[in-house]
mmCIF file of C-alpha atoms and ligand atoms in Angstrom:
data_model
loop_
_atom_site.group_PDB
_atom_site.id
_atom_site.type_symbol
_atom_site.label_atom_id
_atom_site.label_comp_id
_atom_site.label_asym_id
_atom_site.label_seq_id
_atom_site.Cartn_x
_atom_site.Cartn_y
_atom_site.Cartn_z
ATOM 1 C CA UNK X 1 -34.867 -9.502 -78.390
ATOM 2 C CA UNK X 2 -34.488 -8.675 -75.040
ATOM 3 C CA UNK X 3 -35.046 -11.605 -72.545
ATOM 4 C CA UNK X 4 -36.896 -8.752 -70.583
ATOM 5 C CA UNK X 5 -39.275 -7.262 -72.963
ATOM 6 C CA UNK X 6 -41.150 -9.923 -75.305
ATOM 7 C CA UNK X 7 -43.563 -6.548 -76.582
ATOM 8 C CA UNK X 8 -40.437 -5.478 -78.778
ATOM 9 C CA UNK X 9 -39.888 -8.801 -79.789
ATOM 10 C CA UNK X 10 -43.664 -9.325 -80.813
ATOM 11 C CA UNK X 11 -42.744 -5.983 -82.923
ATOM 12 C CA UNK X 12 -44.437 -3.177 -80.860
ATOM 13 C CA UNK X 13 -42.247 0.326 -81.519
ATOM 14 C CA UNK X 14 -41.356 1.759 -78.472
ATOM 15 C CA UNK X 15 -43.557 -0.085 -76.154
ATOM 16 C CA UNK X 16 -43.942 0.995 -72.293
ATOM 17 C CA UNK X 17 -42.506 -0.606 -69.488
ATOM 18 C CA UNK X 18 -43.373 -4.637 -68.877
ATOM 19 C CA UNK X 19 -46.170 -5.264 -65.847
ATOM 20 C CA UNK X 20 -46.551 -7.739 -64.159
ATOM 21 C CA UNK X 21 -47.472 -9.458 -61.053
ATOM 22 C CA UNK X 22 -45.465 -10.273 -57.567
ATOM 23 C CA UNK X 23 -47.254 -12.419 -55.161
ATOM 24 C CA UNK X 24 -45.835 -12.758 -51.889
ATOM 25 C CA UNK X 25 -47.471 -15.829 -50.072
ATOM 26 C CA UNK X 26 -45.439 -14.934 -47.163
ATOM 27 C CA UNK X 27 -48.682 -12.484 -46.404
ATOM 28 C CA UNK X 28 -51.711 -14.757 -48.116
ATOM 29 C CA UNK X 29 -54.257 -14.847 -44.880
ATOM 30 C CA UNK X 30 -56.449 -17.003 -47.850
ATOM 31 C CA UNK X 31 -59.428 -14.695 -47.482
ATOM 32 C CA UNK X 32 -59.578 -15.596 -51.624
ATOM 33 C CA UNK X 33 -60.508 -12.154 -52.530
ATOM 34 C CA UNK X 34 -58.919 -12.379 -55.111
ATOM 35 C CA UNK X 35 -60.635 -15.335 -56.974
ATOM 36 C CA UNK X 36 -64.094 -13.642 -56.104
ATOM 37 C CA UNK X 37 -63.095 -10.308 -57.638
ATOM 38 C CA UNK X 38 -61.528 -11.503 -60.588
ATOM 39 C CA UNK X 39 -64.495 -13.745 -61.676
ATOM 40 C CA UNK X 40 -66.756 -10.721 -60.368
ATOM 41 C CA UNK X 41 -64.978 -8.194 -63.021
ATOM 42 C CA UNK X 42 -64.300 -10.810 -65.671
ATOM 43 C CA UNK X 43 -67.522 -12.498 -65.542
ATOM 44 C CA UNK X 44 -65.689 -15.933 -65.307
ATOM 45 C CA UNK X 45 -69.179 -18.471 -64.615
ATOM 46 C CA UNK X 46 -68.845 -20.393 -60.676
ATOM 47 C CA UNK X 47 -67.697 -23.484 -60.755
ATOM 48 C CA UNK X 48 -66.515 -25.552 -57.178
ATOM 49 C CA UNK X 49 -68.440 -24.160 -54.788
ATOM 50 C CA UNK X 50 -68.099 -27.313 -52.651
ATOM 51 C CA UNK X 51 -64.472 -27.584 -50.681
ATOM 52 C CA UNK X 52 -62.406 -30.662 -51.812
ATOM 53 C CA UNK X 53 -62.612 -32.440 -48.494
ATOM 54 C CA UNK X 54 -58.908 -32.124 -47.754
ATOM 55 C CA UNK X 55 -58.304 -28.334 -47.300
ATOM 56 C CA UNK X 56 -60.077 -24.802 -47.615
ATOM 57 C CA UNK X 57 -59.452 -25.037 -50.936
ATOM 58 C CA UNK X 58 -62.108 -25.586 -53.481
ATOM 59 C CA UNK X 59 -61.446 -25.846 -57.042
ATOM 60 C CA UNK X 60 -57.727 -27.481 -56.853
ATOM 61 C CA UNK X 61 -56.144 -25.607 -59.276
ATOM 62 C CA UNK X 62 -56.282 -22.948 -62.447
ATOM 63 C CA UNK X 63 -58.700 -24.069 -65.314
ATOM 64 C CA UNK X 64 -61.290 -22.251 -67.679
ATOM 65 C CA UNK X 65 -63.511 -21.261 -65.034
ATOM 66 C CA UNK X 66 -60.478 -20.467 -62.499
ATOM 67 C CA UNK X 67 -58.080 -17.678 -63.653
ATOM 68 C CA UNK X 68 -57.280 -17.105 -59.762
ATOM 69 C CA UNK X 69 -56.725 -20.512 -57.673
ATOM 70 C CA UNK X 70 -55.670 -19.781 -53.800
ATOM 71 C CA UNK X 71 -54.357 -22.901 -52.644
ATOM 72 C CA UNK X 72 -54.304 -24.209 -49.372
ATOM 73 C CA UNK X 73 -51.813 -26.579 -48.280
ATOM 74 C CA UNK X 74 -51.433 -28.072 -44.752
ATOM 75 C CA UNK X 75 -48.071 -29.505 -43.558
ATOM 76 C CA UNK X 76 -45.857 -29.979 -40.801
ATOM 77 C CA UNK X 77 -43.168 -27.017 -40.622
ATOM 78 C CA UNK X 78 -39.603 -28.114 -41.584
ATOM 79 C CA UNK X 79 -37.431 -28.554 -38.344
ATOM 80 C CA UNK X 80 -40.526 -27.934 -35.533
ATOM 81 C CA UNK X 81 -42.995 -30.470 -37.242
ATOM 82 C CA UNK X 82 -45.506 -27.688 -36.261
ATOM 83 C CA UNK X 83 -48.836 -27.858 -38.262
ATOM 84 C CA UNK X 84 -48.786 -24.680 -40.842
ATOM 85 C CA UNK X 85 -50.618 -23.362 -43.473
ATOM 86 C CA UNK X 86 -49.047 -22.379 -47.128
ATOM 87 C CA UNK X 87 -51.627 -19.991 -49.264
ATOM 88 C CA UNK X 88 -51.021 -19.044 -52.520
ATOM 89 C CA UNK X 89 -53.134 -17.037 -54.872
ATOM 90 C CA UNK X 90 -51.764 -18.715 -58.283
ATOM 91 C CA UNK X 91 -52.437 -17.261 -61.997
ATOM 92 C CA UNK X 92 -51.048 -17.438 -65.262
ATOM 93 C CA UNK X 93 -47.316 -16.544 -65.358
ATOM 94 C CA UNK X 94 -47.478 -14.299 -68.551
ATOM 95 C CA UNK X 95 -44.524 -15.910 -70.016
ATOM 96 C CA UNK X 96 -41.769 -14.057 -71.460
ATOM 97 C CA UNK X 97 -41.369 -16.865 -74.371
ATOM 98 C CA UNK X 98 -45.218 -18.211 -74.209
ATOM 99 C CA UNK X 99 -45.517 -21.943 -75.619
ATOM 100 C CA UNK X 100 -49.274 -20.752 -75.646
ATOM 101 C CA UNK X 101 -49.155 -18.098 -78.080
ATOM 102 C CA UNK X 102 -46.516 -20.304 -80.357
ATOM 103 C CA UNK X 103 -48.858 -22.651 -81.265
ATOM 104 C CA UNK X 104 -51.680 -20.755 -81.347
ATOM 105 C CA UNK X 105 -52.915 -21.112 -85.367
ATOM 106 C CA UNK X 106 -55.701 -18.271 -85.295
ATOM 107 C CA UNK X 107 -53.870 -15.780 -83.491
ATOM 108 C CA UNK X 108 -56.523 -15.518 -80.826
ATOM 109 C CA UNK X 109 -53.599 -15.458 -78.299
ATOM 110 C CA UNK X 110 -51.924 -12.604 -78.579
ATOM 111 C CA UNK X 111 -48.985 -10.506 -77.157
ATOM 112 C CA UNK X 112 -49.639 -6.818 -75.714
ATOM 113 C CA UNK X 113 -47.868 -3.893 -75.744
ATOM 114 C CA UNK X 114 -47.203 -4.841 -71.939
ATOM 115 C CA UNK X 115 -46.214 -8.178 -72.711
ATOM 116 C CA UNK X 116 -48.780 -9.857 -71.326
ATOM 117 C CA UNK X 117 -50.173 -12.844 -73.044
ATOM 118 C CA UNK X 118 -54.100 -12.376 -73.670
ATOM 119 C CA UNK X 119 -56.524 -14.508 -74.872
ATOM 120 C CA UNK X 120 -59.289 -13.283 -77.343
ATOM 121 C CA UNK X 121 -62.618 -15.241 -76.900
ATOM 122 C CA UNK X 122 -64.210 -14.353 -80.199
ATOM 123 C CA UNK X 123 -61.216 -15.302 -82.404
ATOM 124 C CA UNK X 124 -60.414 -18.574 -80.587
ATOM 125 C CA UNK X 125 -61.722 -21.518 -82.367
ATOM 126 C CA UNK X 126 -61.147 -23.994 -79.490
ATOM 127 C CA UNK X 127 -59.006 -26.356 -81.431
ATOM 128 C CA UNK X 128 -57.051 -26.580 -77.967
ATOM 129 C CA UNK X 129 -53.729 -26.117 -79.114
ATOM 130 C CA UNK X 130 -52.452 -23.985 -76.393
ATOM 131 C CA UNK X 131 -53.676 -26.368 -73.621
ATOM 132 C CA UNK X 132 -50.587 -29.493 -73.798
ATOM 133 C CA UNK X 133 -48.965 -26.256 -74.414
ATOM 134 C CA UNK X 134 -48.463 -24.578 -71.598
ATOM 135 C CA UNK X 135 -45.770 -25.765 -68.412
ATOM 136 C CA UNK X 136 -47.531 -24.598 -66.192
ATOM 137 C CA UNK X 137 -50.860 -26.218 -66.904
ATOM 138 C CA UNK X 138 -52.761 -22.858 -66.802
ATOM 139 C CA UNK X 139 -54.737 -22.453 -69.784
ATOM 140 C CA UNK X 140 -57.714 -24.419 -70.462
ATOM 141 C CA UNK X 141 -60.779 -25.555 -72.370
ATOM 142 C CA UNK X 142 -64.205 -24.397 -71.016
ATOM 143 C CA UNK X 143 -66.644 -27.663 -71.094
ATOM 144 C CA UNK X 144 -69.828 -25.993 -72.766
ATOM 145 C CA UNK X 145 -68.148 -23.929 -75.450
ATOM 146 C CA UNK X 146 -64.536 -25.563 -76.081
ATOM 147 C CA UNK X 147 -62.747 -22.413 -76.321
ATOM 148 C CA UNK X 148 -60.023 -21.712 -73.942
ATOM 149 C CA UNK X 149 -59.870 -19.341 -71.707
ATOM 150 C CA UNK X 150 -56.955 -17.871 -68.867
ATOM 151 C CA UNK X 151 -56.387 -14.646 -66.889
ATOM 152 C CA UNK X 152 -55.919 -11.478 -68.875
ATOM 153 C CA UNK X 153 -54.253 -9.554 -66.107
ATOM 154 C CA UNK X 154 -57.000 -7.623 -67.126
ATOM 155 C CA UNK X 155 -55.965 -6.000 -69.922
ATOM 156 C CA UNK X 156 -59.333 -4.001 -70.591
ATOM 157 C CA UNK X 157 -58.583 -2.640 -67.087
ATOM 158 C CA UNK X 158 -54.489 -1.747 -67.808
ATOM 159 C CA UNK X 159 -55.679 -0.228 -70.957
ATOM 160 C CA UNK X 160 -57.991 2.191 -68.664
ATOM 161 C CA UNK X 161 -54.761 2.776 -66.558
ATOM 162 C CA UNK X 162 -56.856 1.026 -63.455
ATOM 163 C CA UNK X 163 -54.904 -2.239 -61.801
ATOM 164 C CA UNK X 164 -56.483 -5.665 -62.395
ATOM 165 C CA UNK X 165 -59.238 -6.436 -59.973
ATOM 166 C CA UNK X 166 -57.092 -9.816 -58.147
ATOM 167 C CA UNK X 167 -54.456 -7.011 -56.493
ATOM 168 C CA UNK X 168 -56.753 -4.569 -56.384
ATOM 169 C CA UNK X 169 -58.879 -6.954 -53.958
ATOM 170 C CA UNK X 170 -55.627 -7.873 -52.178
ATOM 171 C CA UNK X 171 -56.477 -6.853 -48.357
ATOM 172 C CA UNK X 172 -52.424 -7.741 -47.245
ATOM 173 C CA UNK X 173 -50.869 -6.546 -50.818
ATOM 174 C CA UNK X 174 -49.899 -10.173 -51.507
ATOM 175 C CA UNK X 175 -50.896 -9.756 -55.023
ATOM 176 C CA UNK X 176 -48.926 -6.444 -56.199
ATOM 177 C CA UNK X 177 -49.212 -5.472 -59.425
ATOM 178 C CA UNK X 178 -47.160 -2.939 -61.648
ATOM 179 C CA UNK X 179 -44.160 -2.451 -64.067
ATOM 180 C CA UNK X 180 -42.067 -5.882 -63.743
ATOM 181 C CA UNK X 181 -38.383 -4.242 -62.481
ATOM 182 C CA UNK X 182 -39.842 -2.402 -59.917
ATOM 183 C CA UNK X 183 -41.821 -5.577 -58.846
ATOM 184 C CA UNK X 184 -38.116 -7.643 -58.913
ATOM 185 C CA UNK X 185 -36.410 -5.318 -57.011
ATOM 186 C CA UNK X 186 -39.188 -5.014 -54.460
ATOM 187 C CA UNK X 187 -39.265 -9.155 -54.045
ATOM 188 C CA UNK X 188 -35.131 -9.159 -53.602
ATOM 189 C CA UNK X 189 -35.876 -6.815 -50.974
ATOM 190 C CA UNK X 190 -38.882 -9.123 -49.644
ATOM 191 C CA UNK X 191 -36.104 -12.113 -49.646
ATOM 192 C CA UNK X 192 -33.713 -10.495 -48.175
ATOM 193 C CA UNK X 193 -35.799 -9.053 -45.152
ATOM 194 C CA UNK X 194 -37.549 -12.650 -44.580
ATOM 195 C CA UNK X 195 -33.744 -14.423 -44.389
ATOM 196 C CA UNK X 196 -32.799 -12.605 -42.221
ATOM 197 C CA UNK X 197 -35.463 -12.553 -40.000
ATOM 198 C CA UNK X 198 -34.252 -16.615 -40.004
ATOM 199 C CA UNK X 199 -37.322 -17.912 -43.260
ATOM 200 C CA UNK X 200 -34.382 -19.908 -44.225
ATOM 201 C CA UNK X 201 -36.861 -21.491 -46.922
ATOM 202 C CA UNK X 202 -38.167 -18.540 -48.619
ATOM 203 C CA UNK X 203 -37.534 -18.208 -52.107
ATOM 204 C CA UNK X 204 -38.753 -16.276 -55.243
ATOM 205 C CA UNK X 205 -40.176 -18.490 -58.025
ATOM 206 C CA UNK X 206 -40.095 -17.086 -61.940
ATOM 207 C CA UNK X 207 -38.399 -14.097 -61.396
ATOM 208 C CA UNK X 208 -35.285 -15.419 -63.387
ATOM 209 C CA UNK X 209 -35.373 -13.935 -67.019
ATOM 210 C CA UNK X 210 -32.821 -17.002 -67.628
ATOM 211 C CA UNK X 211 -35.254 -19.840 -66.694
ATOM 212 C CA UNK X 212 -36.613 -22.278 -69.186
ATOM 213 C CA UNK X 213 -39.310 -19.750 -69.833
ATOM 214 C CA UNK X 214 -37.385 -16.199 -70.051
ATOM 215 C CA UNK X 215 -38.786 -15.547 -67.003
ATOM 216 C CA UNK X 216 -42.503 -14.845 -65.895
ATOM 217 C CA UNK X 217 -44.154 -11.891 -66.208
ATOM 218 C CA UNK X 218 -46.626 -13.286 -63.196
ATOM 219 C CA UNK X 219 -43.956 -14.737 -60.365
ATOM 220 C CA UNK X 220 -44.036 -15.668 -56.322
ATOM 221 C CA UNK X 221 -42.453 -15.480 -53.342
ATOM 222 C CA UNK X 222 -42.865 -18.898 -51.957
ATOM 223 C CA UNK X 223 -42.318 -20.477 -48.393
ATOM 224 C CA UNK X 224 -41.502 -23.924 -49.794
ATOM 225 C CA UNK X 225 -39.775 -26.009 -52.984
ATOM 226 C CA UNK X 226 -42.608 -25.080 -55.688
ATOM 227 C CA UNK X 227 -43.397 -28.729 -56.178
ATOM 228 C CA UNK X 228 -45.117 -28.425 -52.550
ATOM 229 C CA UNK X 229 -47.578 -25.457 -54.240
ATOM 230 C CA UNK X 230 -48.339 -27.751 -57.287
ATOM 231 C CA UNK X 231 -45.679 -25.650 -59.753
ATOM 232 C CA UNK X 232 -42.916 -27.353 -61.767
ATOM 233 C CA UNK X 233 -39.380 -26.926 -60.012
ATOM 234 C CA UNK X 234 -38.082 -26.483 -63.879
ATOM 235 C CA UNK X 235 -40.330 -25.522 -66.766
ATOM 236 C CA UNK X 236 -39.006 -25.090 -69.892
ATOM 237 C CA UNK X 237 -41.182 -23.728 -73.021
ATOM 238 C CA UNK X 238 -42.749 -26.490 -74.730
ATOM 239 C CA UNK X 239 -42.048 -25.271 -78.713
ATOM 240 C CA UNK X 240 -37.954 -24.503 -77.394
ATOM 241 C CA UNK X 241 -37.406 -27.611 -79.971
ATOM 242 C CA UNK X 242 -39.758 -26.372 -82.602
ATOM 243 C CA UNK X 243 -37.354 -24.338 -85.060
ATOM 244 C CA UNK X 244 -34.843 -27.277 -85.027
ATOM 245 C CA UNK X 245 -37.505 -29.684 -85.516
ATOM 246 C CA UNK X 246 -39.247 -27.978 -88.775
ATOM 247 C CA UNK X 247 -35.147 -27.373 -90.028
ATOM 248 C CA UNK X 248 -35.134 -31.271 -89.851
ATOM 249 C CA UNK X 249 -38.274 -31.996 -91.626
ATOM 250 C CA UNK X 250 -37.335 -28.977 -94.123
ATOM 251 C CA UNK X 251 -34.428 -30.812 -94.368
ATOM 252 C CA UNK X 252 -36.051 -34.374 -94.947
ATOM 253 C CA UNK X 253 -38.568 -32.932 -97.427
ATOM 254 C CA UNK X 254 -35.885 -31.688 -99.739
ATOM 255 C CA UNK X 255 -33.993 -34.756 -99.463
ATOM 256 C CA UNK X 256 -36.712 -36.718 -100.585
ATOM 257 C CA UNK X 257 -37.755 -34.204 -103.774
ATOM 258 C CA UNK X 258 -34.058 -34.681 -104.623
ATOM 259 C CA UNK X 259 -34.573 -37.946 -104.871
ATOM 260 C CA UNK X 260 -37.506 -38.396 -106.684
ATOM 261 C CA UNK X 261 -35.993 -35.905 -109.341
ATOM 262 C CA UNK X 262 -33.218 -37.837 -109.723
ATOM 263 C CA UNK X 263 -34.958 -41.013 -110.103
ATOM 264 C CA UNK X 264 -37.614 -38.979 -112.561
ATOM 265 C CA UNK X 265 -34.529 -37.760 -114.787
ATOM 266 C CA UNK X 266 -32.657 -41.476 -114.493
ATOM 267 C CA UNK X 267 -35.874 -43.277 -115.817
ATOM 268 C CA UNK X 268 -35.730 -40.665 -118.438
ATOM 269 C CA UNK X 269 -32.480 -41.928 -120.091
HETATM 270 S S1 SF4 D 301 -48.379 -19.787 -68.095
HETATM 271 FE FE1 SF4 D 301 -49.175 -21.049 -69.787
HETATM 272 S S2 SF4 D 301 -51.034 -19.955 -70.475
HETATM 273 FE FE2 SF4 D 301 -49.813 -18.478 -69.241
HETATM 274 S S3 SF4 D 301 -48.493 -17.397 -70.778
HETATM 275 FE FE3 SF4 D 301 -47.272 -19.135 -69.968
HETATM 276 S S4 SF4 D 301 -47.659 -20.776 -71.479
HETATM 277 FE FE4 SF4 D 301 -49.313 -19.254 -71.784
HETATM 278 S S1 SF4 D 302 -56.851 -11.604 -51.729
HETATM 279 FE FE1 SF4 D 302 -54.700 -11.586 -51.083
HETATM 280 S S2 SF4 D 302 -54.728 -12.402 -48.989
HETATM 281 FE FE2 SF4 D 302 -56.722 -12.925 -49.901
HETATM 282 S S3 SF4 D 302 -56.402 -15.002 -50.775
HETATM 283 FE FE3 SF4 D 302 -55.975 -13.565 -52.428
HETATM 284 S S4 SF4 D 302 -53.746 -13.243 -52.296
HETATM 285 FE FE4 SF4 D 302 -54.351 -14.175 -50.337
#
């Protein structure tokens, strides 16, 4: 399988090109459009109205009721020690080898024909699985009904060739949205343009297909080390250790049939 196109390698014939998101936070203003119009289309319930007390931001992170999370994060600018505001619109990074959907026993999480990673509420049994899962700490359980829940990258719109609502929203095209190796070459580009203009710190985050996750199907443009926006410097997929693990146990298992065959046809003597 190509580490680019997980549909072929979830068995789709011929499937059309990977989307995907690239979100520049160079040009987040934090107006959080995009939180508003993804809950509006997706009818994801409110939750946080109230801000946390130490930013503009108000829920803190991704969770059930969050598939869009613009964080704010105050801090004094590298070199200067000017006060500066990061923003970030985060979302689920649409893995290109998705813990999520490994461990997923009903199927409910599923891989599209655009190799996103979708979540299907009325298959999901909220056994909760997926949550420990995921690197990233995206997907999650909703309190009242247990089932777990995560941005689409609204699928139900792709599949009406319309662009999910979050980018749509986007008033400074922070969140773009489209097939993923146009989105790469366009955030190389982005790099390049903000180095040289002397962002010495800029950097893109899951756009490497050979990261611990294949890459991310949903990845940034960030101002700062990732740890500073809440992301993992290095995540790896959670199940990498899986196949080795059931070979061991296969392995164990037959050992221990061997045995007790051996001892059966012993006593028989
Ligand atoms: S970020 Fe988490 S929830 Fe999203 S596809 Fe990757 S493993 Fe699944
Ligand atoms: S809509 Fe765009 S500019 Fe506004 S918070 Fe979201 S990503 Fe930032």
């Amino acid at each position: 399988m190509s580490t680019l196109d997980p549909a072929a390698g979830a068995g789709y014939d011929d499937p059309p090109a990977r989307v995907g998101f690239f979100t520049d936070t160079s040009v987040c203003i934090g107006c959080k459009a995009c939180e508003v119009a993804c809950k509006e289309w997706n009818g994801v319930p409110a939750r946080g109205r109230e801000l946390l007390g130490s930013s503009y931001d108000n829920t803190g992170g991704l969770g059930a009721d969050t598939w869009r999370h613009v964080a704010f994060i105050e801090q004094r600018r590298p070199g200067t020690g000017d006060l500066r505001w990061l923003m970030s619109s985060d979302v689920c990074k649409h893995c290109t080898r998705a813990a999520c959907l490994d461990v997923c026993p009903t199927g409910a999480l599923f891989r599209t024909e655009l190799g996103t990673v979708v979540v299907q509420e009325d298959v999901c049994n909220g056994c909760g699985y997926c949550i420990p899962a995921c690197p990233y700490g995206v997907i999650d359980q909703r309190r009242d009904d247990g089932r777990a829940w995560k941005c689409t990258l609204c699928y139900d719109r792709l599949r009406d060739h319309a662009e999910p609502a979050c980018s749509q929203a986007c008033p400074t095209n922070s969140i773009q949205f489209g097939p993923l190796d146009e989105l790469r070459a366009r955030a190389a580009g982005r790099l390049e343009q903000l180095h040289e203009l002397g962002v010495d710190d800029a950097r893109l985050y899951g756009h490497d297909p050979d990261d611990g996750v294949g890459g991310a199907g949903a990845f940034f443009l960030l101002l700062d080390r990732p740890e500073v926006y809440g992301l993992p410097p290095d995540p790896v997929v959670t199940t990498r250790d899986l196949p080795k693990m059931w070979a061991a146990a296969a392995a164990a298992a037959l050992t221990l049939v061997g045995s007790a065959v051996a001892a059966f046809a012993g006593g028989r003597r």
